[in-house]
Amino acid sequence: MPKFKFAKLVRDKIVEHQLASGALPVYRQLPPDEHKRELINKIIEEAQEIILAKPEEIAMEIADVQQALDDLKQKYGLTSEDIAKAQIAKNEKNGAFTKGLFVDYVKVDSDSQWAAYYRDNAERYPEID
């Protein structure tokens, strides 16, 4: 019997479906902290699948992202209202993503607070020539 690596969080009924089909999954229930981490990995995985999806599959892929977000929100004890308030606050301060603005790079004064911030977060904002 061939064996295929999953190494990822799956929807709650997947193991049941696998067993019903005669497959033999090796699985475990994650502890809360690992579950949170794997929900974040699932959001990343599902978001990447949106890029590859056919137009008729987009809603299903976004639904997967939304489900993982909803489950993560629950794990952190957050409500939809909590998220909505945070979204409003961020939108008021920095705007949304509706304009499609994309920053290739930014030049800042060497001694500015932003230069320090970007250098402190070099994995996200590597310094370039």
CSV table of C-alpha atoms in Angstrom, one decimal:
chain,number,residue,atom,x,y,z
A,1,MET,CA,0.0,0.0,0.0
A,2,PRO,CA,1.6,3.3,-1.1
A,3,LYS,CA,2.1,6.0,1.6
A,4,PHE,CA,1.7,9.8,0.9
A,5,LYS,CA,2.9,12.6,3.1
A,6,PHE,CA,0.4,15.1,4.2
A,7,ALA,CA,2.0,16.9,7.2
A,8,LYS,CA,-0.7,19.5,7.4
A,9,LEU,CA,-3.9,20.5,9.1
A,10,VAL,CA,-7.0,19.0,7.4
A,11,ARG,CA,-10.7,19.8,7.7
A,12,ASP,CA,-12.5,17.9,10.5
A,13,LYS,CA,-14.1,15.2,8.3
A,14,ILE,CA,-11.2,14.4,6.1
A,15,VAL,CA,-9.9,11.6,8.4
A,16,GLU,CA,-13.4,10.1,8.5
A,17,HIS,CA,-13.6,10.2,4.7
A,18,GLN,CA,-10.1,8.6,4.4
A,19,LEU,CA,-11.1,5.8,6.7
A,20,ALA,CA,-14.4,5.2,4.9
A,21,SER,CA,-12.5,4.9,1.6
A,22,GLY,CA,-10.2,2.2,3.0
A,23,ALA,CA,-7.2,4.5,3.6
A,24,LEU,CA,-5.2,4.3,6.8
A,25,PRO,CA,-4.3,7.8,7.9
A,26,VAL,CA,-1.8,8.3,10.7
A,27,TYR,CA,-3.0,11.4,12.5
A,28,ARG,CA,-3.2,13.2,15.9
A,29,GLN,CA,-5.2,16.0,17.5
A,30,LEU,CA,-3.1,19.1,17.9
A,31,PRO,CA,-2.6,20.8,21.3
A,32,PRO,CA,-3.9,24.4,21.3
A,33,ASP,CA,-0.7,26.3,20.5
A,34,GLU,CA,0.3,23.9,17.7
A,35,HIS,CA,-3.3,24.1,16.4
A,36,LYS,CA,-3.0,28.0,16.2
A,37,ARG,CA,0.3,27.7,14.4
A,38,GLU,CA,-1.1,25.2,11.9
A,39,LEU,CA,-4.2,27.3,11.3
A,40,ILE,CA,-1.8,30.1,10.3
A,41,ASN,CA,0.1,27.7,8.0
A,42,LYS,CA,-3.3,26.6,6.5
A,43,ILE,CA,-4.2,30.3,5.8
A,44,ILE,CA,-1.0,30.7,3.9
A,45,GLU,CA,-1.5,27.4,2.0
A,46,GLU,CA,-5.0,28.2,1.0
A,47,ALA,CA,-4.2,31.8,0.1
A,48,GLN,CA,-1.5,30.4,-2.3
A,49,GLU,CA,-4.1,28.1,-3.9
A,50,ILE,CA,-6.2,31.1,-4.8
A,51,ILE,CA,-3.4,32.2,-7.3
A,52,LEU,CA,-3.6,28.8,-9.0
A,53,ALA,CA,-7.4,28.4,-8.9
A,54,LYS,CA,-9.6,28.5,-12.0
A,55,PRO,CA,-12.2,31.3,-11.9
A,56,GLU,CA,-15.0,28.9,-10.9
A,57,GLU,CA,-12.8,27.7,-8.0
A,58,ILE,CA,-12.0,31.1,-6.5
A,59,ALA,CA,-15.0,31.1,-4.1
A,60,MET,CA,-14.1,27.7,-2.7
A,61,GLU,CA,-10.5,28.7,-2.1
A,62,ILE,CA,-11.5,31.9,-0.4
A,63,ALA,CA,-14.0,29.9,1.7
A,64,ASP,CA,-11.0,27.7,2.9
A,65,VAL,CA,-9.1,30.8,3.9
A,66,GLN,CA,-12.2,32.2,5.6
A,67,GLN,CA,-12.8,29.0,7.5
A,68,ALA,CA,-9.2,28.9,8.8
A,69,LEU,CA,-9.5,32.6,9.8
A,70,ASP,CA,-12.7,31.9,11.6
A,71,ASP,CA,-11.2,28.9,13.4
A,72,LEU,CA,-8.1,30.9,14.4
A,73,LYS,CA,-10.3,33.8,15.6
A,74,GLN,CA,-12.1,31.3,17.8
A,75,LYS,CA,-8.9,29.8,19.2
A,76,TYR,CA,-7.8,33.3,20.2
A,77,GLY,CA,-11.2,34.0,21.8
A,78,LEU,CA,-11.9,36.9,19.4
A,79,THR,CA,-15.4,37.8,18.1
A,80,SER,CA,-16.4,39.1,14.7
A,81,GLU,CA,-17.0,42.4,16.4
A,82,ASP,CA,-13.4,42.4,17.7
A,83,ILE,CA,-12.1,41.9,14.2
A,84,ALA,CA,-14.4,44.5,12.7
A,85,LYS,CA,-13.2,47.1,15.3
A,86,ALA,CA,-9.6,46.3,14.5
A,87,GLN,CA,-10.2,46.5,10.8
A,88,ILE,CA,-11.9,49.9,11.1
A,89,ALA,CA,-9.1,51.2,13.2
A,90,LYS,CA,-6.4,50.0,10.7
A,91,ASN,CA,-8.4,51.3,7.8
A,92,GLU,CA,-8.8,54.7,9.4
A,93,LYS,CA,-5.1,54.9,10.2
A,94,ASN,CA,-3.6,53.3,7.1
A,95,GLY,CA,-6.4,52.7,4.6
A,96,ALA,CA,-7.5,49.4,3.0
A,97,PHE,CA,-6.0,47.6,0.0
A,98,THR,CA,-8.5,48.8,-2.6
A,99,LYS,CA,-6.2,51.1,-4.6
A,100,GLY,CA,-3.7,48.3,-5.3
A,101,LEU,CA,-0.7,50.3,-4.3
A,102,PHE,CA,2.5,48.2,-4.4
A,103,VAL,CA,5.8,49.6,-2.9
A,104,ASP,CA,8.9,48.2,-4.6
A,105,TYR,CA,11.3,49.9,-2.2
A,106,VAL,CA,11.5,53.0,-0.1
A,107,LYS,CA,14.4,55.4,0.6
A,108,VAL,CA,14.6,56.9,4.0
A,109,ASP,CA,17.2,59.0,5.9
A,110,SER,CA,19.8,56.8,7.6
A,111,ASP,CA,19.1,58.2,11.0
A,112,SER,CA,15.3,58.2,10.8
A,113,GLN,CA,13.0,56.1,13.0
A,114,TRP,CA,11.9,54.2,9.9
A,115,ALA,CA,15.4,53.2,9.0
A,116,ALA,CA,15.8,51.7,12.5
A,117,TYR,CA,12.4,50.0,12.2
A,118,TYR,CA,13.2,48.5,8.8
A,119,ARG,CA,16.6,47.3,10.0
A,120,ASP,CA,15.1,45.8,13.1
A,121,ASN,CA,12.7,43.9,10.8
A,122,ALA,CA,15.3,42.9,8.1
A,123,GLU,CA,13.6,39.6,7.4
A,124,ARG,CA,10.6,41.6,6.1
A,125,TYR,CA,12.4,44.7,4.8
A,126,PRO,CA,15.9,43.7,3.6
A,127,GLU,CA,18.3,46.6,2.9
A,128,ILE,CA,19.2,46.9,-0.7
A,129,ASP,CA,21.7,48.9,-2.8
